[in-house]
Short mmCIF file of C-alpha atoms and ligand atoms in Angstrom, two decimals:
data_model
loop_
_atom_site.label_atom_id
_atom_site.label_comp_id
_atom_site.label_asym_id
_atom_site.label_seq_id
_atom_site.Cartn_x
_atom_site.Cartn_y
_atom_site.Cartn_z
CA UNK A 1 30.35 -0.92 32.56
CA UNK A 2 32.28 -3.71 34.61
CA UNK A 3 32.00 -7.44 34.81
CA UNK A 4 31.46 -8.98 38.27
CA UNK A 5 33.35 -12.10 38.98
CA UNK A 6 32.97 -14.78 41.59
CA UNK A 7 34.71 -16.88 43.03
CA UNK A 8 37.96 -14.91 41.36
CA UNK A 9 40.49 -16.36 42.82
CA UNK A 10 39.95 -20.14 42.62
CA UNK A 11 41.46 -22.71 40.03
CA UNK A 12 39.51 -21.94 37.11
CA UNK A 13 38.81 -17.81 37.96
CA UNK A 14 42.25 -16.82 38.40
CA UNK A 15 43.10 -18.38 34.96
CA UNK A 16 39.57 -16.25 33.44
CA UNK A 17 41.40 -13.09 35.21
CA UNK A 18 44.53 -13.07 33.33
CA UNK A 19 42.92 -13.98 30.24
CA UNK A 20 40.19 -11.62 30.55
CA UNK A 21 42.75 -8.94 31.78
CA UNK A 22 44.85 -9.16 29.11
CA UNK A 23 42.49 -8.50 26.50
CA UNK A 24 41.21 -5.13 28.31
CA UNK A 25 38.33 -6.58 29.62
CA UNK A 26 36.58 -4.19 32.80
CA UNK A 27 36.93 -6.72 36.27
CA UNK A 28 35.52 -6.40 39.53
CA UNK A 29 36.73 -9.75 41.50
CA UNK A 30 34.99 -10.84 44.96
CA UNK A 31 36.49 -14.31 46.65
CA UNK A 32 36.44 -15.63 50.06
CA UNK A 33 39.29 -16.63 50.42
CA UNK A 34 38.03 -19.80 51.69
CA UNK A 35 39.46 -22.31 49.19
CA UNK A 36 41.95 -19.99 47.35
CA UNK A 37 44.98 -17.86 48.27
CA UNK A 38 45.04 -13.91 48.57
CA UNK A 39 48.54 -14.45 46.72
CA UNK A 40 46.51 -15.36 43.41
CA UNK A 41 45.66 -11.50 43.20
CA UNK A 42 49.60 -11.09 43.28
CA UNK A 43 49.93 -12.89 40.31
CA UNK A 44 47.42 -11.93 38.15
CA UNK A 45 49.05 -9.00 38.68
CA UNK A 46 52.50 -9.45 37.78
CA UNK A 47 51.11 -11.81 34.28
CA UNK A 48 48.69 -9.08 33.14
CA UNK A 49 50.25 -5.55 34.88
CA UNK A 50 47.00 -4.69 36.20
CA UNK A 51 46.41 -4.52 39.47
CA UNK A 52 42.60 -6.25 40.49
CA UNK A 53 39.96 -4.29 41.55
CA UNK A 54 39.32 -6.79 44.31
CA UNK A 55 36.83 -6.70 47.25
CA UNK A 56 36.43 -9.88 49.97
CA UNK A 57 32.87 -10.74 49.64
CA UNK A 58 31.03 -14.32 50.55
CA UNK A 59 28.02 -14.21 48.73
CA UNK A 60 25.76 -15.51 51.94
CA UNK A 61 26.37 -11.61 52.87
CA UNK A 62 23.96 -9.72 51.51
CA UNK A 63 24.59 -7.03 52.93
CA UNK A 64 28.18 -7.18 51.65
CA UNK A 65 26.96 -7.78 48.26
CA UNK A 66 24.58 -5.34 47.97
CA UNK A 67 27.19 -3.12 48.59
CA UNK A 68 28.99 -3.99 45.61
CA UNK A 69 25.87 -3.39 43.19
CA UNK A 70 25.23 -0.04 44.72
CA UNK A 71 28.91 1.09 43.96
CA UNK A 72 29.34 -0.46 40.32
CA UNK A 73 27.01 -0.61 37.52
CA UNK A 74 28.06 -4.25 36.18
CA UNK A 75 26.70 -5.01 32.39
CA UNK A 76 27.88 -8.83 33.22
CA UNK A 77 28.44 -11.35 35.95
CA UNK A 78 30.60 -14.36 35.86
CA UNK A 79 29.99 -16.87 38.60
CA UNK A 80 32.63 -19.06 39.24
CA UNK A 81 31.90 -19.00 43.28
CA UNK A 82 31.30 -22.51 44.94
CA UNK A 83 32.44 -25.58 46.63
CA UNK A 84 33.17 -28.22 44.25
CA UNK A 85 34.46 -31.71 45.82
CA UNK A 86 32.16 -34.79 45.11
CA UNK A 87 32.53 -36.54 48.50
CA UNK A 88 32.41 -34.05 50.74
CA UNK A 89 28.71 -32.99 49.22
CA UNK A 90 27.81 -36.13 50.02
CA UNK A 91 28.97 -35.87 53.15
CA UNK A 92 27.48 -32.27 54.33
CA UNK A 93 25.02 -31.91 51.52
CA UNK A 94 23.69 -28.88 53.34
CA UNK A 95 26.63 -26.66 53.63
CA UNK A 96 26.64 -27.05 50.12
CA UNK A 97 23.65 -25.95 49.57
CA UNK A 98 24.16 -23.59 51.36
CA UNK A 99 26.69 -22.00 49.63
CA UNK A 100 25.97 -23.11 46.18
CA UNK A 101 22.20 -22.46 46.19
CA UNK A 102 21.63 -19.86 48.25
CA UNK A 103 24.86 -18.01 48.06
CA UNK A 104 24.06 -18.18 43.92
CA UNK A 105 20.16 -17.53 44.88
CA UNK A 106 21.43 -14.25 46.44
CA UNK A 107 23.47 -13.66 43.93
CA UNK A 108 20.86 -13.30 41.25
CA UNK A 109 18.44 -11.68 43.62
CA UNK A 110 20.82 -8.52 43.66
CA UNK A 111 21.34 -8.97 39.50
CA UNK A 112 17.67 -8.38 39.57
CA UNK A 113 17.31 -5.99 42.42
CA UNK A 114 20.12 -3.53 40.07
CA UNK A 115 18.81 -4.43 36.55
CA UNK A 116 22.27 -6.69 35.32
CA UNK A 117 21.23 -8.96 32.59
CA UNK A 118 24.05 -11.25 31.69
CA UNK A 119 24.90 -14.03 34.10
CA UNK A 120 27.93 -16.89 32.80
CA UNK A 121 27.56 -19.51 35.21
CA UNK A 122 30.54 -22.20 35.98
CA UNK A 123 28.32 -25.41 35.61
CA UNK A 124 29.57 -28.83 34.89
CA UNK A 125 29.20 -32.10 32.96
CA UNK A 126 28.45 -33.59 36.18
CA UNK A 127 24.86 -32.55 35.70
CA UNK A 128 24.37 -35.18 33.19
CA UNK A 129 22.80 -38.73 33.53
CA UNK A 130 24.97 -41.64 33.11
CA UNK A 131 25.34 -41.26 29.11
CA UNK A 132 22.38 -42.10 26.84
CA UNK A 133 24.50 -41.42 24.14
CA UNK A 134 28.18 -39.90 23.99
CA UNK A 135 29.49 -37.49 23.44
CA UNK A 136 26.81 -35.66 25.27
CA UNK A 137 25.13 -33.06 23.80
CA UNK A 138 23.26 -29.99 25.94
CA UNK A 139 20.06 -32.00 25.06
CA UNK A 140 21.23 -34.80 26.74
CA UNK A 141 19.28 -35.66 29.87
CA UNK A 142 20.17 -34.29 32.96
CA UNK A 143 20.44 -36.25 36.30
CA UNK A 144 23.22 -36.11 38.42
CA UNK A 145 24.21 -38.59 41.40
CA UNK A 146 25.35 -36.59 44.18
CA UNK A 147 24.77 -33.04 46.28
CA UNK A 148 27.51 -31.35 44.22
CA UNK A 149 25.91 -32.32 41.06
CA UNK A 150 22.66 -31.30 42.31
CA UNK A 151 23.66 -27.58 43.01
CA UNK A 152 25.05 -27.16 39.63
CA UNK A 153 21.51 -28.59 38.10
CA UNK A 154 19.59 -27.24 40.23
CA UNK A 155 21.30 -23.26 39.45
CA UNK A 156 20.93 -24.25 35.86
CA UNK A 157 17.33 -24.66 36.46
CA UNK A 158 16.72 -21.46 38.55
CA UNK A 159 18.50 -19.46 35.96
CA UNK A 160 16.35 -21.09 33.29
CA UNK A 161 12.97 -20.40 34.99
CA UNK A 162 14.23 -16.85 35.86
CA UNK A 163 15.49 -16.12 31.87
CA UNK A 164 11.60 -17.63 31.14
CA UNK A 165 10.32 -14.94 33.32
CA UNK A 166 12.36 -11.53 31.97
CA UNK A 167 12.93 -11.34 28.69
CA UNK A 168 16.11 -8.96 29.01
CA UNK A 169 17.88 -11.89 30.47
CA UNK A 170 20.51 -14.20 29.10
CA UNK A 171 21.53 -17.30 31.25
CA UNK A 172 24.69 -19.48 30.12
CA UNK A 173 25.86 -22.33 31.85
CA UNK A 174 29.05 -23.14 30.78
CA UNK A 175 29.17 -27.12 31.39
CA UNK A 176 32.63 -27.80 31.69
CA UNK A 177 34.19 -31.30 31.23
CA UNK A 178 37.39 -31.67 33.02
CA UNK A 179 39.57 -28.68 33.40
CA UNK A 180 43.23 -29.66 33.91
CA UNK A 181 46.46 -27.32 32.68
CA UNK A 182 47.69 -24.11 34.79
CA UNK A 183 49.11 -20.83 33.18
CA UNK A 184 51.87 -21.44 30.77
CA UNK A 185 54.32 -19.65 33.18
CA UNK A 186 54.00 -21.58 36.14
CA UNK A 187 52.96 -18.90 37.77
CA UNK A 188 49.79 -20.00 38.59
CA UNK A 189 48.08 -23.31 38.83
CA UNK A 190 45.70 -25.24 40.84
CA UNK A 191 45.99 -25.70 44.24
CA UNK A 192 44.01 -28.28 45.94
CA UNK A 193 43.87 -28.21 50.00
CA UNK A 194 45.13 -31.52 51.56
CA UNK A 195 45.12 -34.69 49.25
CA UNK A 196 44.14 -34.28 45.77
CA UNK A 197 40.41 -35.70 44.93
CA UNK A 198 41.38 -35.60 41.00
CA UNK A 199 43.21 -36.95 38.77
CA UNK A 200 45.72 -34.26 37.28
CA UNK A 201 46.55 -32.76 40.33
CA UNK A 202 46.93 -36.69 42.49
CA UNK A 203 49.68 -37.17 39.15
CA UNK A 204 51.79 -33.96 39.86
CA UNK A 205 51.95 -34.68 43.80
CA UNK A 206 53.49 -38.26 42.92
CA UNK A 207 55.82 -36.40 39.67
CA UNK A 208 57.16 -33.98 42.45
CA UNK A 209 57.65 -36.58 45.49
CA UNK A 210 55.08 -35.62 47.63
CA UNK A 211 52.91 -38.72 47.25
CA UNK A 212 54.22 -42.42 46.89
CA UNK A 213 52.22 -43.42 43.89
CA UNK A 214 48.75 -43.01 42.29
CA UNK A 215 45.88 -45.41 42.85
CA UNK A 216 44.13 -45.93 39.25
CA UNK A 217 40.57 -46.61 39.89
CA UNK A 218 39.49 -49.46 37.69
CA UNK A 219 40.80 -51.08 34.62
CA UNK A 220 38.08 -53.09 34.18
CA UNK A 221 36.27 -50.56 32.34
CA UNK A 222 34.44 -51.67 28.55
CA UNK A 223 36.95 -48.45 27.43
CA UNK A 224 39.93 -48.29 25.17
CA UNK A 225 42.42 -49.86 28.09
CA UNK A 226 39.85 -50.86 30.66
CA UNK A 227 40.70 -47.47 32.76
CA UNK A 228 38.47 -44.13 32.51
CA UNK A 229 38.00 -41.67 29.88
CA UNK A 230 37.28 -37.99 30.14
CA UNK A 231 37.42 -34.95 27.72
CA UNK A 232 40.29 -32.87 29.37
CA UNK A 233 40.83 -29.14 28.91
CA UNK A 234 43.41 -27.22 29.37
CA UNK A 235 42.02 -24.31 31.78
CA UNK A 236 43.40 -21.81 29.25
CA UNK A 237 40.95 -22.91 26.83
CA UNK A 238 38.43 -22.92 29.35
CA UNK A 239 39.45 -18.89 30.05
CA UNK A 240 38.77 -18.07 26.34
CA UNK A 241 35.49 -19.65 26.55
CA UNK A 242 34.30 -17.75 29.15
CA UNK A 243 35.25 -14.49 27.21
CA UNK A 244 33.84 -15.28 24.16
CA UNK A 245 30.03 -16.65 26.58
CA UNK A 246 30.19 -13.22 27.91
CA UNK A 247 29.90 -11.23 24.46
CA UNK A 248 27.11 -14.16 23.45
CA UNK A 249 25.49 -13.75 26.70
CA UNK A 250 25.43 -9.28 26.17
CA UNK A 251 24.05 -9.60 22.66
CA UNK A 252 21.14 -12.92 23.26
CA UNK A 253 18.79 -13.27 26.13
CA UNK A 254 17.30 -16.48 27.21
CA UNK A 255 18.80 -19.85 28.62
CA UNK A 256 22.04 -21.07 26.98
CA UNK A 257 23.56 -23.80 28.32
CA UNK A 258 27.19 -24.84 26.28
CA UNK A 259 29.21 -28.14 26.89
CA UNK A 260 33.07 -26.56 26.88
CA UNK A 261 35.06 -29.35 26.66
CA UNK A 262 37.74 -31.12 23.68
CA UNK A 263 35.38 -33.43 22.23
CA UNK A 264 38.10 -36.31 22.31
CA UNK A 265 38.50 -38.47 25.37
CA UNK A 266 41.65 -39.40 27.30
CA UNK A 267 41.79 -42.94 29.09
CA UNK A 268 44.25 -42.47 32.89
CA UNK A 269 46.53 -44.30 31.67
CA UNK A 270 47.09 -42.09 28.13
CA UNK A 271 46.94 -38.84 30.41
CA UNK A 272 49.69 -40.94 32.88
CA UNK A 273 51.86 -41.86 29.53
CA UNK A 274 51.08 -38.04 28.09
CA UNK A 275 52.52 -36.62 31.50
CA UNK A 276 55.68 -38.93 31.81
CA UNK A 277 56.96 -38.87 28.07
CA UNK A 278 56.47 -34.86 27.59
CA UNK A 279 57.87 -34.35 31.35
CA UNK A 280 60.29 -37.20 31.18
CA UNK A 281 59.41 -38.01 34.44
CA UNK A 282 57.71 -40.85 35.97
CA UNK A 283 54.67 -41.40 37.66
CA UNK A 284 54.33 -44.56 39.91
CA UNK A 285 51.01 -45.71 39.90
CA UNK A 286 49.07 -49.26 40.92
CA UNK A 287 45.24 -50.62 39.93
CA UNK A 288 42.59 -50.46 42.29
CA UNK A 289 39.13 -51.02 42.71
CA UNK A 290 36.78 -48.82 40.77
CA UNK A 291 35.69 -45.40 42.40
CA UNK A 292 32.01 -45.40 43.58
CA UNK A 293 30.18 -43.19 41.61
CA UNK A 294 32.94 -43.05 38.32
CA UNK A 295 31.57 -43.38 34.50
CA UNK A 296 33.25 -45.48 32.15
CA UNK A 297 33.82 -42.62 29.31
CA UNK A 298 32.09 -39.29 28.24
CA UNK A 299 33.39 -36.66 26.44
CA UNK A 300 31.82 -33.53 25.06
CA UNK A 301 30.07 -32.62 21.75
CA UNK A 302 31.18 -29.13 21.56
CA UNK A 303 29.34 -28.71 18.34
CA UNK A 304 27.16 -25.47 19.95
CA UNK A 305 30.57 -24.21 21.69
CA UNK A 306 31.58 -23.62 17.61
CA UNK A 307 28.80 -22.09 16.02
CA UNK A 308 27.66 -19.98 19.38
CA UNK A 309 31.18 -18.63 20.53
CA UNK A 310 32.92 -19.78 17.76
CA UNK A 311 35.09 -21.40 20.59
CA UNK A 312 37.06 -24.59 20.10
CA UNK A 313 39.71 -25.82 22.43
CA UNK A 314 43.36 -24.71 21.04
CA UNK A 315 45.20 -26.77 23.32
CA UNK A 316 46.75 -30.21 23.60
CA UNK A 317 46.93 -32.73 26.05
CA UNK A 318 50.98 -32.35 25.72
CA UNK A 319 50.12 -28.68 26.31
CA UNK A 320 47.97 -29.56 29.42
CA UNK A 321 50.50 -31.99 31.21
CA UNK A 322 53.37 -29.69 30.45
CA UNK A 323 51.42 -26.92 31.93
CA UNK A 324 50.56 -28.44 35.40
CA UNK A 325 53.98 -29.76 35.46
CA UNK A 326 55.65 -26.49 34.95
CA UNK A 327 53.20 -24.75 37.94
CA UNK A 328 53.74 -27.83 40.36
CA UNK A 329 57.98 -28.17 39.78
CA UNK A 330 57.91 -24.09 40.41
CA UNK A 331 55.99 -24.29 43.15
CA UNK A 332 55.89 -27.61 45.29
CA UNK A 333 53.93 -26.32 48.24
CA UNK A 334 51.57 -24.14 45.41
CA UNK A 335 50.89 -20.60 46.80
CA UNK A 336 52.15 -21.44 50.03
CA UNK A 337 55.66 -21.07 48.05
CA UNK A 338 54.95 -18.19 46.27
N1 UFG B 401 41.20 -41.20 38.74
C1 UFG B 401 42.12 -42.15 39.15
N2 UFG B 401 42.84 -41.91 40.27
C2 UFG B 401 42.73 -40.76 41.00
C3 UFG B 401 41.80 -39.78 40.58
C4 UFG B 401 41.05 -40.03 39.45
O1 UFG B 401 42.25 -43.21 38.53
O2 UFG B 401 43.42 -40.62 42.02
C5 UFG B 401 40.42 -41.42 37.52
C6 UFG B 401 38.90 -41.44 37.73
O3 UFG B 401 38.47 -42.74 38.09
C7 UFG B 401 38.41 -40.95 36.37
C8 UFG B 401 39.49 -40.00 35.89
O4 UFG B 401 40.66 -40.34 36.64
O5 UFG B 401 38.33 -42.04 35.47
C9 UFG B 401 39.18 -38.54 36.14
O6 UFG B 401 38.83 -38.36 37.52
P1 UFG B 401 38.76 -36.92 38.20
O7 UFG B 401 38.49 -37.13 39.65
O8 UFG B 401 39.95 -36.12 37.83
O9 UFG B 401 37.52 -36.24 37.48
P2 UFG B 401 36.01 -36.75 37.40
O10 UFG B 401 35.75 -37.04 35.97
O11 UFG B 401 35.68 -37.78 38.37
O12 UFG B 401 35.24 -35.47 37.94
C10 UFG B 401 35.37 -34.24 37.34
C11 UFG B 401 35.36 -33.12 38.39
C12 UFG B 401 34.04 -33.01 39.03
C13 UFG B 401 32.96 -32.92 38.02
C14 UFG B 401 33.06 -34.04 37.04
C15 UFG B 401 32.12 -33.82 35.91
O13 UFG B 401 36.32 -33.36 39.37
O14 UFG B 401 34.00 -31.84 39.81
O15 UFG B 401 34.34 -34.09 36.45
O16 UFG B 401 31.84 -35.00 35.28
F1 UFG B 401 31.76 -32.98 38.62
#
């Protein structure tokens, strides 16, 4: 029995791959290609020696999908497929829903159709309200502010109603807080298209010369330096959790959803120090106004990640700025140079 994974070939599922790989785990990956490189399948294969059972499939082909279910029996799916940047949901909210609803919708209609069980879904803190209470917990209520944030909810909520309704089923949103880091190589790493929306990736594009200097948005903030804080995670971390939230999700049914994320929170301008002292390199930045739509501070409580998975993030910040250094100095132009 194989494991089905989406969206394979992007940021965070290449870095699942290798893990998962490595530790013998069965792998059927399906991309698109349209936000990730073909070359990533090149270097999974050269860090784990196995060569992917790929197939190019967009998941708003049916018929291409259905395909896939005929010739495999999968025990598992992971479902890391989807488009991902803030702005531009708000600027084309249907394409994303589009592709993150009804790509995911027919997604699940074949899992049912072929009798798979276990679905890991790549969800996101984003789905929370502006924090009641921090750290957030899984409990904590749920409203996000924009199209992006909506598709992840909203998939959390189909799964949910669909676990209520067959009891073989186990549903787990992984909510992830903010995956930064690449493979310890620098073989692989993210690679965002055109100017970087976030904050790790904006930091190596300055580091390597390619940008003139990062905007910090707000340090007005009531936080520990008036600047932002998030709960980063290095995307290795974030590999082993998905591992250990398929084995949950094969031996539980019903709807799990699981904060992965540190539990400690970073401010911009620690992550900016963290990056220049363990790089020795500098990062030229200047204040700004505040980014519409930013949070003052959350970070996770990973409390169920621990006694669920027994998961907790192994990784340091040093660990996760060294890391998307080493990828970015390697490889300026990212995949384009491999
Ligand atoms: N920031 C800057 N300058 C930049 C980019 C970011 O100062 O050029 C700051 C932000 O204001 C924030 C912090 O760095 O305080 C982190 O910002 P990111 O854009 O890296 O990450 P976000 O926390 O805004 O968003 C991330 C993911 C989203 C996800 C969200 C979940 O990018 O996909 O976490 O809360 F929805």
């Amino acid at each position: 029995m194989s494991i089905l994974v989406t969206g394979a070939t992007g940021f965070i599922g290449s870095h699942f791959c290798v893990e998962a790989l490595a530790q013998g785990l069965d792998l059927v990956l399906v991309d698109n290609f349209e936000n990730s490189s073909e070359k990533v399948l090149d270097k999974i294969e050269l860090l784990t020696g196995v060569k992917p059972d790929f197939h190019q499939v967009d998941l708003r082909d049916t018929e291409k999908l259905e395909s896939l279910f005929k010739d495999y029996s999968f025990e598992s799916v992971v479902h890391f497929a989807g488009y991902k940047a803030v702005g531009e949901s708000s600027a084309d909210p249907l394409m994303y829903y589009r592709n993150n609803i009804v790509g995911s919708l027919n997604l699940l209609e074949m899992m049912k159709r072929y009798e798979v069980n276990n679905l890991v879904f790549s969800s996101s803190a984003t789905v929370y309200s502006d924090p009641v209470f921090n750290p957030y917990t899984e409990e904590h209520r749920k409203l996000p502010i924009n199209p992006y944030g909506n598709t992840k909810s909203m998939f959390e909520d189909i799964m949910q109603d669909y676990a209520a309704a067959n009891p073989h089923f186990s549903a787990v949103p992984l909510r992830y807080f903010n995956p930064i880091g690449a493979h310890p190589s620098g073989e692989m790493g993210e690679d965002p298209k055109g100017i970087p929306n976030n904050l790790m990736p904006f930091i190596t594009k300055v580091a390597v010369g390619q940008l003139k200097e990062l905007q910090v948005f707000g340090d007005d903030y009531d936080t520990v330096d008036g600047t932002g804080v998030r709960d980063y995670i290095h995307v290795m971390d974030l590999a082993e959790g998905h591992i250990r939230a398929i084995a949950f999700a094969e031996n539980n049914t019903g709807y799990t959803p699981i904060n992965l994320g540190a539990g400690k929170g970073y401010s911009v301008l620690e992550v900016i120090k963290a990056f220049e002292q363990q790089n020795n390199t500098s990062v030229p930045y200047k204040v700004v106004a505040r980014r519409a739509g930013d949070l003052a501070q959350y970070w996770a409580d990973a409390t169920r990640a621990k006694d669920l998975l027994d998961w907790e993030t192994q990784l340091t910040i040093e660990d996760m700025v060294k890391d998307s250094w080493g990828w970015q100095k390697k490889y300026p132009n990212g995949f384009n140079d491999c």
